[in-house]
């Protein structure tokens, strides 16, 4: 009979996990997740969110990394400053996976906000570098070659950025992450920017080589607009919370 007297206190519900033992942790986590717009109050939800964020960031990094590698090979052949502007931007875009990945690994709302600001800064820096190269090429023109490969590189840039945008935007909305949403909008705009590389190849083929650095400058202006929109997204979410 003694074994039965202790049974109520030792029996465990196999579906309950450690909920009772970690109840105070759950309350703390519920409060912490309110900053993200969540009210699940479960530690495992925090872990799931972290893993989902890391998965999205890593997948987008892989896609954009492969895109940048392919474009680098074509830039070496063609010397196109329009492609260089797109390439610099795609490489910088891929690099934003680092602060975003750290933020999701830490499961920190503050780290995510800082990651969002890092994304904006990376976009701005890439605009500055692309603009400088375009102006330099206007001052000191050079021939642009391998136009077929150049157009193909623009198509690769479009596809890579569009896929990365889908990955980031869907994950950002699902996880209520302003940093991922901003990065998704950034990649979507980059996809259209990559189409300008195709336009550059076409115009140069028609005998107007100065179009290449001019398109590079146009890409720079688009990147600056993306910077502003991404800044508003990140700052607007901070004010909301």
GROMACS .gro file of C-alpha atoms in nm, residues 25-234:
model
  210
   25UNK     CA    1   1.096   2.999  -1.664
   26UNK     CA    2   0.786   2.989  -1.881
   27UNK     CA    3   0.644   3.300  -1.717
   28UNK     CA    4   0.971   3.482  -1.776
   29UNK     CA    5   0.982   3.365  -2.136
   30UNK     CA    6   0.623   3.471  -2.197
   31UNK     CA    7   0.714   3.821  -2.086
   32UNK     CA    8   1.024   3.821  -2.304
   33UNK     CA    9   0.830   3.703  -2.610
   34UNK     CA   10   0.582   3.988  -2.580
   35UNK     CA   11   0.858   4.201  -2.731
   36UNK     CA   12   0.826   3.995  -3.048
   37UNK     CA   13   0.449   4.010  -3.060
   38UNK     CA   14   0.415   3.655  -2.928
   39UNK     CA   15   0.232   3.532  -2.621
   40UNK     CA   16   0.304   3.158  -2.632
   41UNK     CA   17   0.485   3.153  -2.299
   42UNK     CA   18   0.675   2.833  -2.380
   43UNK     CA   19   1.049   2.784  -2.377
   44UNK     CA   20   1.029   2.538  -2.663
   45UNK     CA   21   0.853   2.802  -2.877
   46UNK     CA   22   1.153   3.030  -2.821
   47UNK     CA   23   1.384   2.754  -2.937
   48UNK     CA   24   1.165   2.682  -3.239
   49UNK     CA   25   1.169   3.052  -3.332
   50UNK     CA   26   1.546   3.060  -3.301
   51UNK     CA   27   1.590   2.753  -3.518
   52UNK     CA   28   1.345   2.879  -3.781
   53UNK     CA   29   1.526   3.214  -3.795
   54UNK     CA   30   1.867   3.051  -3.827
   55UNK     CA   31   1.738   2.819  -4.097
   56UNK     CA   32   1.601   3.109  -4.303
   57UNK     CA   33   1.917   3.318  -4.260
   58UNK     CA   34   2.148   3.028  -4.350
   59UNK     CA   35   1.948   2.929  -4.657
   60UNK     CA   36   1.940   3.288  -4.785
   61UNK     CA   37   2.316   3.317  -4.721
   62UNK     CA   38   2.379   3.003  -4.928
   63UNK     CA   39   2.168   3.129  -5.219
   64UNK     CA   40   2.324   3.477  -5.224
   65UNK     CA   41   2.674   3.341  -5.170
   66UNK     CA   42   2.646   3.120  -5.478
   67UNK     CA   43   2.500   3.416  -5.671
   68UNK     CA   44   2.793   3.640  -5.575
   69UNK     CA   45   3.049   3.374  -5.671
   70UNK     CA   46   2.892   3.332  -6.016
   71UNK     CA   47   2.877   3.708  -6.069
   72UNK     CA   48   3.239   3.754  -5.960
   73UNK     CA   49   3.356   3.514  -6.230
   74UNK     CA   50   3.164   3.707  -6.495
   75UNK     CA   51   3.286   4.046  -6.368
   76UNK     CA   52   3.648   3.933  -6.411
   77UNK     CA   53   3.565   3.854  -6.774
   78UNK     CA   54   3.345   4.153  -6.861
   79UNK     CA   55   3.471   4.444  -6.649
   80UNK     CA   56   3.114   4.578  -6.621
   81UNK     CA   57   3.070   4.840  -6.348
   82UNK     CA   58   2.694   4.778  -6.349
   83UNK     CA   59   2.765   4.415  -6.265
   84UNK     CA   60   3.024   4.523  -6.008
   85UNK     CA   61   2.763   4.739  -5.834
   86UNK     CA   62   2.521   4.448  -5.827
   87UNK     CA   63   2.794   4.209  -5.713
   88UNK     CA   64   2.910   4.433  -5.427
   89UNK     CA   65   2.555   4.469  -5.312
   90UNK     CA   66   2.481   4.097  -5.329
   91UNK     CA   67   2.799   4.016  -5.135
   92UNK     CA   68   2.708   4.273  -4.868
   93UNK     CA   69   2.356   4.135  -4.859
   94UNK     CA   70   2.488   3.785  -4.798
   95UNK     CA   71   2.712   3.917  -4.518
   96UNK     CA   72   2.407   4.047  -4.326
   97UNK     CA   73   2.335   3.683  -4.242
   98UNK     CA   74   2.608   3.703  -3.977
   99UNK     CA   75   2.446   3.955  -3.736
  100UNK     CA   76   2.100   3.811  -3.805
  101UNK     CA   77   2.220   3.459  -3.733
  102UNK     CA   78   2.382   3.571  -3.407
  103UNK     CA   79   2.060   3.747  -3.303
  104UNK     CA   80   1.847   3.437  -3.360
  105UNK     CA   81   2.102   3.215  -3.186
  106UNK     CA   82   2.088   3.442  -2.880
  107UNK     CA   83   1.706   3.452  -2.895
  108UNK     CA   84   1.729   3.821  -2.808
  109UNK     CA   85   1.488   4.092  -2.924
  110UNK     CA   86   1.753   4.357  -2.862
  111UNK     CA   87   2.011   4.166  -3.067
  112UNK     CA   88   1.755   4.136  -3.348
  113UNK     CA   89   1.702   4.513  -3.348
  114UNK     CA   90   2.077   4.569  -3.365
  115UNK     CA   91   2.097   4.314  -3.646
  116UNK     CA   92   1.832   4.512  -3.833
  117UNK     CA   93   2.043   4.825  -3.801
  118UNK     CA   94   2.348   4.629  -3.920
  119UNK     CA   95   2.150   4.527  -4.228
  120UNK     CA   96   2.069   4.892  -4.302
  121UNK     CA   97   2.434   4.992  -4.257
  122UNK     CA   98   2.551   4.715  -4.492
  123UNK     CA   99   2.308   4.834  -4.760
  124UNK     CA  100   2.430   5.194  -4.721
  125UNK     CA  101   2.798   5.099  -4.742
  126UNK     CA  102   2.738   4.890  -5.054
  127UNK     CA  103   2.563   5.189  -5.214
  128UNK     CA  104   2.865   5.408  -5.141
  129UNK     CA  105   3.112   5.160  -5.290
  130UNK     CA  106   2.897   5.103  -5.599
  131UNK     CA  107   2.853   5.479  -5.651
  132UNK     CA  108   3.227   5.541  -5.625
  133UNK     CA  109   3.306   5.272  -5.882
  134UNK     CA  110   3.044   5.407  -6.123
  135UNK     CA  111   3.179   5.763  -6.103
  136UNK     CA  112   3.535   5.637  -6.145
  137UNK     CA  113   3.433   5.448  -6.459
  138UNK     CA  114   3.265   5.760  -6.600
  139UNK     CA  115   3.591   5.951  -6.553
  140UNK     CA  116   3.808   5.669  -6.687
  141UNK     CA  117   3.599   5.462  -6.933
  142UNK     CA  118   3.699   5.106  -7.016
  143UNK     CA  119   3.560   4.854  -7.260
  144UNK     CA  120   3.295   4.607  -7.148
  145UNK     CA  121   3.320   4.260  -7.297
  146UNK     CA  122   3.158   3.916  -7.286
  147UNK     CA  123   2.811   4.069  -7.310
  148UNK     CA  124   2.633   3.734  -7.325
  149UNK     CA  125   2.791   3.626  -6.999
  150UNK     CA  126   2.711   3.969  -6.854
  151UNK     CA  127   2.343   3.931  -6.935
  152UNK     CA  128   2.347   3.580  -6.787
  153UNK     CA  129   2.504   3.717  -6.467
  154UNK     CA  130   2.219   3.967  -6.440
  155UNK     CA  131   1.968   3.683  -6.476
  156UNK     CA  132   2.148   3.483  -6.208
  157UNK     CA  133   2.141   3.787  -5.980
  158UNK     CA  134   1.767   3.828  -6.033
  159UNK     CA  135   1.692   3.463  -5.958
  160UNK     CA  136   1.920   3.447  -5.653
  161UNK     CA  137   1.781   3.763  -5.497
  162UNK     CA  138   1.420   3.668  -5.566
  163UNK     CA  139   1.463   3.331  -5.396
  164UNK     CA  140   1.641   3.494  -5.098
  165UNK     CA  141   1.359   3.751  -5.073
  166UNK     CA  142   1.094   3.479  -5.056
  167UNK     CA  143   1.288   3.293  -4.786
  168UNK     CA  144   1.345   3.602  -4.571
  169UNK     CA  145   1.004   3.765  -4.611
  170UNK     CA  146   0.805   3.451  -4.532
  171UNK     CA  147   1.020   3.372  -4.229
  172UNK     CA  148   1.015   3.737  -4.115
  173UNK     CA  149   0.636   3.756  -4.120
  174UNK     CA  150   0.596   3.417  -3.955
  175UNK     CA  151   0.844   3.505  -3.678
  176UNK     CA  152   0.750   3.876  -3.650
  177UNK     CA  153   1.111   3.976  -3.718
  178UNK     CA  154   1.156   4.332  -3.852
  179UNK     CA  155   1.518   4.257  -3.940
  180UNK     CA  156   1.422   3.963  -4.162
  181UNK     CA  157   1.135   4.158  -4.318
  182UNK     CA  158   1.369   4.446  -4.399
  183UNK     CA  159   1.621   4.205  -4.545
  184UNK     CA  160   1.348   4.042  -4.754
  185UNK     CA  161   1.239   4.376  -4.900
  186UNK     CA  162   1.604   4.451  -4.964
  187UNK     CA  163   1.659   4.127  -5.157
  188UNK     CA  164   1.339   4.176  -5.358
  189UNK     CA  165   1.451   4.519  -5.471
  190UNK     CA  166   1.794   4.373  -5.549
  191UNK     CA  167   1.629   4.129  -5.786
  192UNK     CA  168   1.504   4.419  -5.998
  193UNK     CA  169   1.842   4.588  -5.969
  194UNK     CA  170   1.999   4.279  -6.124
  195UNK     CA  171   1.775   4.325  -6.428
  196UNK     CA  172   1.961   4.653  -6.487
  197UNK     CA  173   2.274   4.446  -6.552
  198UNK     CA  174   2.091   4.276  -6.840
  199UNK     CA  175   1.988   4.619  -6.968
  200UNK     CA  176   2.351   4.732  -6.951
  201UNK     CA  177   2.464   4.437  -7.162
  202UNK     CA  178   2.194   4.515  -7.419
  203UNK     CA  179   2.273   4.887  -7.445
  204UNK     CA  180   2.649   4.831  -7.465
  205UNK     CA  181   2.583   4.580  -7.743
  206UNK     CA  182   2.403   4.859  -7.931
  207UNK     CA  183   2.722   5.068  -7.920
  208UNK     CA  184   2.662   5.292  -7.615
  209UNK     CA  185   2.932   5.185  -7.363
  210UNK     CA  186   2.878   5.489  -7.139
  211UNK     CA  187   2.543   5.332  -7.046
  212UNK     CA  188   2.725   5.081  -6.824
  213UNK     CA  189   2.855   5.328  -6.559
  214UNK     CA  190   2.533   5.531  -6.588
  215UNK     CA  191   2.333   5.220  -6.505
  216UNK     CA  192   2.577   5.159  -6.221
  217UNK     CA  193   2.486   5.504  -6.084
  218UNK     CA  194   2.116   5.427  -6.125
  219UNK     CA  195   2.165   5.106  -5.927
  220UNK     CA  196   2.336   5.312  -5.655
  221UNK     CA  197   2.030   5.539  -5.627
  222UNK     CA  198   1.801   5.237  -5.599
  223UNK     CA  199   2.021   5.092  -5.324
  224UNK     CA  200   2.000   5.424  -5.135
  225UNK     CA  201   1.621   5.409  -5.158
  226UNK     CA  202   1.629   5.054  -5.022
  227UNK     CA  203   1.846   5.182  -4.736
  228UNK     CA  204   1.584   5.442  -4.644
  229UNK     CA  205   1.293   5.198  -4.665
  230UNK     CA  206   1.475   4.938  -4.455
  231UNK     CA  207   1.562   5.203  -4.195
  232UNK     CA  208   1.195   5.301  -4.167
  233UNK     CA  209   1.095   4.935  -4.127
  234UNK     CA  210   1.340   4.872  -3.843
   0.00000   0.00000   0.00000
